[in-house]
mmCIF file of C-alpha atoms in Angstrom:
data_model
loop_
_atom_site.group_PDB
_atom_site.id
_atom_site.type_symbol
_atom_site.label_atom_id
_atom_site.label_comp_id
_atom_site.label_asym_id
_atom_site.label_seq_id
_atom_site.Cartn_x
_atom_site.Cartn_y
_atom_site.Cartn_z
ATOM 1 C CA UNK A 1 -19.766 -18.254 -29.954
ATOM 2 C CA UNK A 2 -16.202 -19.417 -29.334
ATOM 3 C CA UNK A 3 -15.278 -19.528 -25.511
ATOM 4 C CA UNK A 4 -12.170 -18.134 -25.847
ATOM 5 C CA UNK A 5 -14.268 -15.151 -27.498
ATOM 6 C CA UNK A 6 -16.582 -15.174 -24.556
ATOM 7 C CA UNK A 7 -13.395 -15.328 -21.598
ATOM 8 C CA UNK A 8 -11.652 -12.836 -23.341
ATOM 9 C CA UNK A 9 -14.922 -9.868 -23.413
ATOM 10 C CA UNK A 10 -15.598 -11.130 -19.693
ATOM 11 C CA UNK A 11 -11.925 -10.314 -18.803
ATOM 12 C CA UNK A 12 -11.994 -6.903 -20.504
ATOM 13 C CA UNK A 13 -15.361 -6.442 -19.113
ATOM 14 C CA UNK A 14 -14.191 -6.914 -15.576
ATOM 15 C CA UNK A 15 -11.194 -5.178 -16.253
ATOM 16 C CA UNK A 16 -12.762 -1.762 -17.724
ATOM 17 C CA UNK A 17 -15.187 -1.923 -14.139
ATOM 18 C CA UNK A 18 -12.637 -2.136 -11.783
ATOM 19 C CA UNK A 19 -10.238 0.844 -13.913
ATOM 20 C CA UNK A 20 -13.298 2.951 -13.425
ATOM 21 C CA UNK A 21 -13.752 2.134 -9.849
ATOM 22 C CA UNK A 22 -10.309 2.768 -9.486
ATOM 23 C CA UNK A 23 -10.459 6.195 -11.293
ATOM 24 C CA UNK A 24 -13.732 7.181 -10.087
ATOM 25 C CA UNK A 25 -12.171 8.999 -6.521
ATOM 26 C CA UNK A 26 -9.505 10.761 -8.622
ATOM 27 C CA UNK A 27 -12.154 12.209 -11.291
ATOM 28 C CA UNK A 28 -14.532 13.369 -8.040
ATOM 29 C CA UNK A 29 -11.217 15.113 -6.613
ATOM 30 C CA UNK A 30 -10.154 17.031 -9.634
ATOM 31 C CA UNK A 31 -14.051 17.497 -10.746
ATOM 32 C CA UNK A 32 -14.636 18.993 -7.011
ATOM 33 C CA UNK A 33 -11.322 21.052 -6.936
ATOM 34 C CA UNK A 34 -11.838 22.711 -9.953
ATOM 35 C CA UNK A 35 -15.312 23.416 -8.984
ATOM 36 C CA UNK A 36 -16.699 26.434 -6.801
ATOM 37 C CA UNK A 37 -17.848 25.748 -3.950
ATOM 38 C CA UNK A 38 -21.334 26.484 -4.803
ATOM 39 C CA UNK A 39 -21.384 23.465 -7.561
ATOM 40 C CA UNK A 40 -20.104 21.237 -4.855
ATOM 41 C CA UNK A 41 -23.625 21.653 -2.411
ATOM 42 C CA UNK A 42 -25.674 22.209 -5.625
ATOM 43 C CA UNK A 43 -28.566 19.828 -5.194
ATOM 44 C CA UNK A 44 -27.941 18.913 -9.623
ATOM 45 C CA UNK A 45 -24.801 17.413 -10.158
ATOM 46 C CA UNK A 46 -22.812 17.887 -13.512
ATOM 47 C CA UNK A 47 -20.096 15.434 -14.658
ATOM 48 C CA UNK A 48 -17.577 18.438 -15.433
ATOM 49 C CA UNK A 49 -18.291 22.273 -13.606
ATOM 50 C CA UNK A 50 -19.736 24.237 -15.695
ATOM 51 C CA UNK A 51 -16.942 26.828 -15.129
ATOM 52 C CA UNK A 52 -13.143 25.367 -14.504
ATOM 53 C CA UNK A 53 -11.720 27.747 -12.003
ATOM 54 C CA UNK A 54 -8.213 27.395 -12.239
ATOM 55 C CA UNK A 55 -7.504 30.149 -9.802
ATOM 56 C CA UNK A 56 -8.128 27.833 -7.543
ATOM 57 C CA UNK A 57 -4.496 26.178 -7.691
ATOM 58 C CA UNK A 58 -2.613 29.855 -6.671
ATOM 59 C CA UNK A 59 -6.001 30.625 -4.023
ATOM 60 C CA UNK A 60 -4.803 27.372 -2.638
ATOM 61 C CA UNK A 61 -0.770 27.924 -2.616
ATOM 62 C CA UNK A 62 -1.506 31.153 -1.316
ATOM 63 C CA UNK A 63 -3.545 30.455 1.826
ATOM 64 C CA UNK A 64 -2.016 32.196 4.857
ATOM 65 C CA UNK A 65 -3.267 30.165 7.549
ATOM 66 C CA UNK A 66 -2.169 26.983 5.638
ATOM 67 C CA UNK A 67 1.200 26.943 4.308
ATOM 68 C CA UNK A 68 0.527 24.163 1.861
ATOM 69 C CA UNK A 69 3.963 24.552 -0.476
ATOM 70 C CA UNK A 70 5.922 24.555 2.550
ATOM 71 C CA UNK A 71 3.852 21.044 3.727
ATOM 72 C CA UNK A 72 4.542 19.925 0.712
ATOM 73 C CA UNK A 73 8.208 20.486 0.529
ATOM 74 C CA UNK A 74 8.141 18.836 4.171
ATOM 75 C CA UNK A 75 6.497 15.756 3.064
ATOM 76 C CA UNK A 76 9.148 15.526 0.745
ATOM 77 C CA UNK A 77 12.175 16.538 2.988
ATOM 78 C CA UNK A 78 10.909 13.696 5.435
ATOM 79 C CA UNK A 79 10.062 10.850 3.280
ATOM 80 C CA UNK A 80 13.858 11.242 1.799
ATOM 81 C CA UNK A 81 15.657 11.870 4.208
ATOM 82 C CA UNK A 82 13.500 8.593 6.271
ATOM 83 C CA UNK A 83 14.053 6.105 3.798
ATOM 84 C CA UNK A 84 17.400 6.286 2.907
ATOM 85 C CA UNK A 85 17.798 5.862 6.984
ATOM 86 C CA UNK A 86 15.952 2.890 6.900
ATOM 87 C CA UNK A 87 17.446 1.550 3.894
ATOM 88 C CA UNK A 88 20.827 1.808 5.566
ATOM 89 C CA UNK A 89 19.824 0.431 8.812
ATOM 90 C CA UNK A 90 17.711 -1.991 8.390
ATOM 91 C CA UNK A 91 20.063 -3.231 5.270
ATOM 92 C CA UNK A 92 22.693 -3.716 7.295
ATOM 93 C CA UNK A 93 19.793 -5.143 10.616
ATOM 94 C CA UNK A 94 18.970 -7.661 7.883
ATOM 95 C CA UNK A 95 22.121 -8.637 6.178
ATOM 96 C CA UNK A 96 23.367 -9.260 10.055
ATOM 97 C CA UNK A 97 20.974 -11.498 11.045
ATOM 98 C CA UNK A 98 21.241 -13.488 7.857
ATOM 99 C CA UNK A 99 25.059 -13.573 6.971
ATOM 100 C CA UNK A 100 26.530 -13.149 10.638
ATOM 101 C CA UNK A 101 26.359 -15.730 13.583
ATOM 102 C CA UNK A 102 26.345 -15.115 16.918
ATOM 103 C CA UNK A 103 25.130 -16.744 19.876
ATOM 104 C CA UNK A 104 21.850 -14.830 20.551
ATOM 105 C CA UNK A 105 21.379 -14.212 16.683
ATOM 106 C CA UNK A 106 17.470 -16.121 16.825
ATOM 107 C CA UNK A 107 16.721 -14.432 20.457
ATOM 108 C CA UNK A 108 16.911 -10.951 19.020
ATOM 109 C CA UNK A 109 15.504 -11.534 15.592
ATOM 110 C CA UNK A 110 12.623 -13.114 17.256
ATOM 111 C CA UNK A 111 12.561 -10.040 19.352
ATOM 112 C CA UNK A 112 12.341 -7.467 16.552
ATOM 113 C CA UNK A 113 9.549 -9.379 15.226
ATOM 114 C CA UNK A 114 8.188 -9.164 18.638
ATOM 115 C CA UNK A 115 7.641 -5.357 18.288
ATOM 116 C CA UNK A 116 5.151 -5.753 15.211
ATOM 117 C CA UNK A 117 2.653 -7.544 17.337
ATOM 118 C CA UNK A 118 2.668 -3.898 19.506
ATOM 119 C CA UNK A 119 0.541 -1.383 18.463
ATOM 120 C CA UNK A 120 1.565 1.876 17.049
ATOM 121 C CA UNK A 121 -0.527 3.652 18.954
ATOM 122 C CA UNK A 122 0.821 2.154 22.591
ATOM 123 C CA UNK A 123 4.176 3.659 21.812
ATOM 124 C CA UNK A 124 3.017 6.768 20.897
ATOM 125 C CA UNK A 125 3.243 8.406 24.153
ATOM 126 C CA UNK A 126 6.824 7.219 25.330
ATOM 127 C CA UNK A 127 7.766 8.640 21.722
ATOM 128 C CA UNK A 128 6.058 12.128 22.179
ATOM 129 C CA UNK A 129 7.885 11.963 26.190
ATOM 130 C CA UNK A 130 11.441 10.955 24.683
ATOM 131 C CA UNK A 131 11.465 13.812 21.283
ATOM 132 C CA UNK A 132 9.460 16.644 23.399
ATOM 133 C CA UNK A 133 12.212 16.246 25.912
ATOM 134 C CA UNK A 134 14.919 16.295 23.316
ATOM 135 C CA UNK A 135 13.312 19.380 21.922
ATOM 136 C CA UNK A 136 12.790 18.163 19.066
ATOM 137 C CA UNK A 137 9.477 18.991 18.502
ATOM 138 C CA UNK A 138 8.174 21.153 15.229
ATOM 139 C CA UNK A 139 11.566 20.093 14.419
ATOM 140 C CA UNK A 140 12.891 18.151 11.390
ATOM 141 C CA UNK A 141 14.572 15.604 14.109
ATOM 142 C CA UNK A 142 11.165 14.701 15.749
ATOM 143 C CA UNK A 143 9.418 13.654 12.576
ATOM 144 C CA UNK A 144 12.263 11.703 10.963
ATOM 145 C CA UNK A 145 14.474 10.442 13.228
ATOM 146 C CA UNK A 146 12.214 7.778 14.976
ATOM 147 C CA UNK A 147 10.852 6.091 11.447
ATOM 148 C CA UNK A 148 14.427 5.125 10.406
ATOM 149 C CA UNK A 149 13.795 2.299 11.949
ATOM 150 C CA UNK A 150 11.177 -0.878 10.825
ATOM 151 C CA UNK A 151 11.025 -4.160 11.973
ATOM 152 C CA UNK A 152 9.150 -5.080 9.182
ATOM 153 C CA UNK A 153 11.542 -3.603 6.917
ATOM 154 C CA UNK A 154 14.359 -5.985 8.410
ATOM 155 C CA UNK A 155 12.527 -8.739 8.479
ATOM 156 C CA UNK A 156 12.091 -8.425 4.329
ATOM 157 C CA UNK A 157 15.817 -7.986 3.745
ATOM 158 C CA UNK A 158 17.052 -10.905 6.168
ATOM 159 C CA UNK A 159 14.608 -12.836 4.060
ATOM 160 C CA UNK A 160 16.002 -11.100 0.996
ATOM 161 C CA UNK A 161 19.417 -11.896 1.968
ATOM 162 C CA UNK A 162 19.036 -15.244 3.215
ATOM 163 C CA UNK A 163 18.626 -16.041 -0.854
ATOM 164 C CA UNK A 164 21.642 -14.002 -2.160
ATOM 165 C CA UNK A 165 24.097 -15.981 -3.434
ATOM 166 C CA UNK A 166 26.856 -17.373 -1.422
ATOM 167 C CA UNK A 167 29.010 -17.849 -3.834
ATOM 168 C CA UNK A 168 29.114 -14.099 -4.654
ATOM 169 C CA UNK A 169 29.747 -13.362 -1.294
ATOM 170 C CA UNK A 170 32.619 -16.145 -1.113
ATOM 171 C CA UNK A 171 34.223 -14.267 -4.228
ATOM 172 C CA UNK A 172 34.895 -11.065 -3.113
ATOM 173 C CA UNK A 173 36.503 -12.608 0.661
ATOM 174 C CA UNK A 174 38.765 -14.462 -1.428
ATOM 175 C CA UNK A 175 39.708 -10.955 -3.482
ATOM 176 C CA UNK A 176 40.501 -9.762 0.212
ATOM 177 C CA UNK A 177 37.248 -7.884 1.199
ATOM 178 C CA UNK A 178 36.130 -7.503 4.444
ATOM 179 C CA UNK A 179 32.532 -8.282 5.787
ATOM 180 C CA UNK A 180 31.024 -4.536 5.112
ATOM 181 C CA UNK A 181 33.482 -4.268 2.047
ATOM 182 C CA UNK A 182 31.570 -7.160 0.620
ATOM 183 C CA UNK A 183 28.203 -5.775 1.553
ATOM 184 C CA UNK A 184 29.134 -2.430 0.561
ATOM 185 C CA UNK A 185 30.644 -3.372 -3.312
ATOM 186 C CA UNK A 186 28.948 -6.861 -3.872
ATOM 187 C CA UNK A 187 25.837 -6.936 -1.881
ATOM 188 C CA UNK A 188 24.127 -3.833 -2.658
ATOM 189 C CA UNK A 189 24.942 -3.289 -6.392
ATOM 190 C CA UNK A 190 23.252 -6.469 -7.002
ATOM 191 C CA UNK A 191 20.492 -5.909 -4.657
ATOM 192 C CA UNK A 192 19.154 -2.660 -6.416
ATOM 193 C CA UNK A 193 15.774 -3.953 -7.513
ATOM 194 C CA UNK A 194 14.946 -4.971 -4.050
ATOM 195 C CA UNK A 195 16.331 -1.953 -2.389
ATOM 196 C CA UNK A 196 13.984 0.436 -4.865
ATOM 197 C CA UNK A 197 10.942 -1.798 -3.464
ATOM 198 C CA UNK A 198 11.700 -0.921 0.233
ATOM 199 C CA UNK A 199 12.554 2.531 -0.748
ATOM 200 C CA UNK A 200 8.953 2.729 -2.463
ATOM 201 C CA UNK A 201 6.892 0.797 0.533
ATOM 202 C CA UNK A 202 8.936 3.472 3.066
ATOM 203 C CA UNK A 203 8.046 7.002 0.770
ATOM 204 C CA UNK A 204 4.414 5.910 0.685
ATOM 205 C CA UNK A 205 4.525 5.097 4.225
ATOM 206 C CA UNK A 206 5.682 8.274 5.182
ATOM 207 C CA UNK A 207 4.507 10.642 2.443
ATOM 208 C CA UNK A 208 0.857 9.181 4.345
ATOM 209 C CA UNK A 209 1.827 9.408 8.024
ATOM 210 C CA UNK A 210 -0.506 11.125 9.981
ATOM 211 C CA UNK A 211 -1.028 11.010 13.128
ATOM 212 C CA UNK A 212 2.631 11.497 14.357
ATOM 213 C CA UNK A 213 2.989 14.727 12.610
ATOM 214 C CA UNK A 214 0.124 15.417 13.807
ATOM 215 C CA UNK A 215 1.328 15.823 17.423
ATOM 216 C CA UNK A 216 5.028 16.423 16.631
ATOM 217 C CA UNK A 217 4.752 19.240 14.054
ATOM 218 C CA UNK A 218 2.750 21.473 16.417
ATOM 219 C CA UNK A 219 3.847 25.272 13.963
ATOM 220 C CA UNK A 220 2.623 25.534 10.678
ATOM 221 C CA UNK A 221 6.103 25.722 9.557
ATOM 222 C CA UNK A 222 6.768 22.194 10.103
ATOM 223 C CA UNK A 223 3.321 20.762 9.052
ATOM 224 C CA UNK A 224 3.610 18.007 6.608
ATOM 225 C CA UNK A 225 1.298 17.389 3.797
ATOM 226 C CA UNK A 226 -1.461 15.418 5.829
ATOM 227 C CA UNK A 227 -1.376 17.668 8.201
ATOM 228 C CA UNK A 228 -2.293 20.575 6.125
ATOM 229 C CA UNK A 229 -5.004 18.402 4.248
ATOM 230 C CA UNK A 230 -6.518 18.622 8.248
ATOM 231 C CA UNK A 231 -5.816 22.440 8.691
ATOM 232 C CA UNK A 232 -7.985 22.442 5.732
ATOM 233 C CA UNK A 233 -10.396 20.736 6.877
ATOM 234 C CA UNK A 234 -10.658 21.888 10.415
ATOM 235 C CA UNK A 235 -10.582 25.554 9.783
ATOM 236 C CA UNK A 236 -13.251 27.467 10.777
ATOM 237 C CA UNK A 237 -14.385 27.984 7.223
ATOM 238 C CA UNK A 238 -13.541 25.327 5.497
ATOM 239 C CA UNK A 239 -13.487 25.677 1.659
ATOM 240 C CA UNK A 240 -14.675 22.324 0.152
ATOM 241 C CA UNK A 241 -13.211 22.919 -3.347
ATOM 242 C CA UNK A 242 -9.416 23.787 -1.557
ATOM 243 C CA UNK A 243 -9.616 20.692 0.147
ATOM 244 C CA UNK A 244 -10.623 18.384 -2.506
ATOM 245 C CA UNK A 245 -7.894 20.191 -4.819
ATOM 246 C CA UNK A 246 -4.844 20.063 -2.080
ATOM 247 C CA UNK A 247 -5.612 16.235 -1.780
ATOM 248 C CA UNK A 248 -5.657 15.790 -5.625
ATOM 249 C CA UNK A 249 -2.574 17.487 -5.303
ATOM 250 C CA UNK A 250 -0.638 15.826 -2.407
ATOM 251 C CA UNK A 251 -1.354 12.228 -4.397
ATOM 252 C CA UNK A 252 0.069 13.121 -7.210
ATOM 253 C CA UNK A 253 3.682 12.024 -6.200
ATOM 254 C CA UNK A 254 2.505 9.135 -4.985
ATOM 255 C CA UNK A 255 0.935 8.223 -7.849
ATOM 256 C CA UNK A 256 3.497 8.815 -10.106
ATOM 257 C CA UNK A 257 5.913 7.400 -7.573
ATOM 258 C CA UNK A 258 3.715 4.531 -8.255
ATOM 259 C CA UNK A 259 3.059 4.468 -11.760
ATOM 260 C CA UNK A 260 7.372 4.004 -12.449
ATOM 261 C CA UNK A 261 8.008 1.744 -9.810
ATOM 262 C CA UNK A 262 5.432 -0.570 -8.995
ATOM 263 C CA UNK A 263 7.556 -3.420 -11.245
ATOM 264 C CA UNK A 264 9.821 -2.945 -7.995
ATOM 265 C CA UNK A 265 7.448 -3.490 -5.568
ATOM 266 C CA UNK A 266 6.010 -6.637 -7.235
ATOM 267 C CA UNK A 267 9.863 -7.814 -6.973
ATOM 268 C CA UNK A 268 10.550 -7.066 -3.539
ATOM 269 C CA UNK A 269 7.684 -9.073 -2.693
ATOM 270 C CA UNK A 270 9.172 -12.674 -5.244
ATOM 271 C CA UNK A 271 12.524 -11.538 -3.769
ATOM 272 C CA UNK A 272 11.979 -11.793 -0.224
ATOM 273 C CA UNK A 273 10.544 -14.966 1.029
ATOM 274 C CA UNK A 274 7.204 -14.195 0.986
ATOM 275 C CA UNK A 275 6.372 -16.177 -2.100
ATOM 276 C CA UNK A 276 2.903 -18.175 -1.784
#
């Protein structure tokens, strides 16, 4: 048999195992949501319940002590309203420290870098001190606010900018822009693609936060998605085929999210220095 034959059926081989390993946790959550709770325990397990019970998507919208639309339109609120934060700050964090010299320009970049050595959870307490006394908690302002900021995130876009072209930049002085006029109408339109990569590494990263929500959104009102996947968890009668529907349901975005723009997020990664 020709070994190109034999590379190319290995290859689809391997790739056909790992789609269905990848699948395989998305088919158990819609197979289990759709289920009743009685074919979940049931000692015989069928690929597909032998009854679909789609009443289970309004029994779950419609829970009282779980507000899960409302978590849902908070996940959403939040992980908008945080990344275009970051992508302003940190832009303009990055495009300093790579296009503007000042004396102590290394000293504080090293700095910044500093902080990703520190774990998350170490600052979690100074956090909760600084927004609780703000009164910002269950509040819009306590879960958004203190993730417009990422040192990682600035540390990708001065690498990112480091690369631009010069002579771009160099163009539009010469037209008569200023510093943040040439940032604002040369740098960014041309930086799009890498701008849509952070935006998709910061929506994932917040559409899965947990644990500061957690202790920030303390009223149902302001629970965000994860949060709710808990309550539903937690609850004193926990109903197995809710849960595995409402996390079915809370990935979706993600995956779609996913699905459009992961070309993006394979460029962010060529685009910003990090090339092996």
């Amino acid at each position: 048999m020709n070994s190109a034959v034999v590379k190319a059926a290995l290859r689809w081989t391997a790739l056909i195992v790992a789609a269905v390993l990848f699948l395989l946790p998305f088919y158990l959550l819609l197979r289990n949501g759709l289920a009743s709770r009685a074919e979940i325990t049931a000692p015989d397990w069928t690929l597909w319940p032998r009854q679909v019970h789609w009443e289970n998507f309004s029994r779950l919208f419609s829970l009282e002590d779980v507000p899960f639309a409302r978590s849902l339109l908070n996940s959403a609120v939040v992980a908008t309203l945080q990344t275009l934060g970051l992508l302003v700050i940190c832009s303009l964090a990055g495009y300093g420290f790579a296009r503007i010299p000042y004396r102590h320009s290394k000293t504080v970049f090293y700095a910044v870098l500093a902080t990703l050595m520190i774990p998350t959870s170490v600052t979690f307490v100074p956090s909760f001190v600084v927004v609780s006394t703000l009164g910002w908690l269950s509040d819009l302002r306590g879960l958004v606010i203190p993730g417009l900021f990422s040192a990682f995130s600035v540390f990708l876009f001065r690498q990112y900018f480091l690369d631009f072209p010069r002579e771009l930049e160099e163009a539009g002085r010469v037209d008569g822009l200023t510093r943040w006029g040439v940032f604002r109408r040369i740098v960014v339109p041309n930086s799009r693609g890498f701008f849509a990569a952070i935006a998709v590494i910061s929506v994932i990263g917040s559409w899965n936060a947990f644990l500061w929500p957690l202790i920030i959104a303390q009223s149902p009102d302001s629970w965000t998605v994860q949060v709710a996947l808990s309550g539903l968890l937690t609850s004193q009668n926990p109903q197995l085929n809710l849960l595995f529907l409402a996390a079915a349901v809370s990935i979706l975005p993600i995956v779609l999210l996913f699905a459009f723009l992961q070309r993006y997020l394979v460029r962010g990664v060529t685009e910003s220095g990090l090339k092996g």
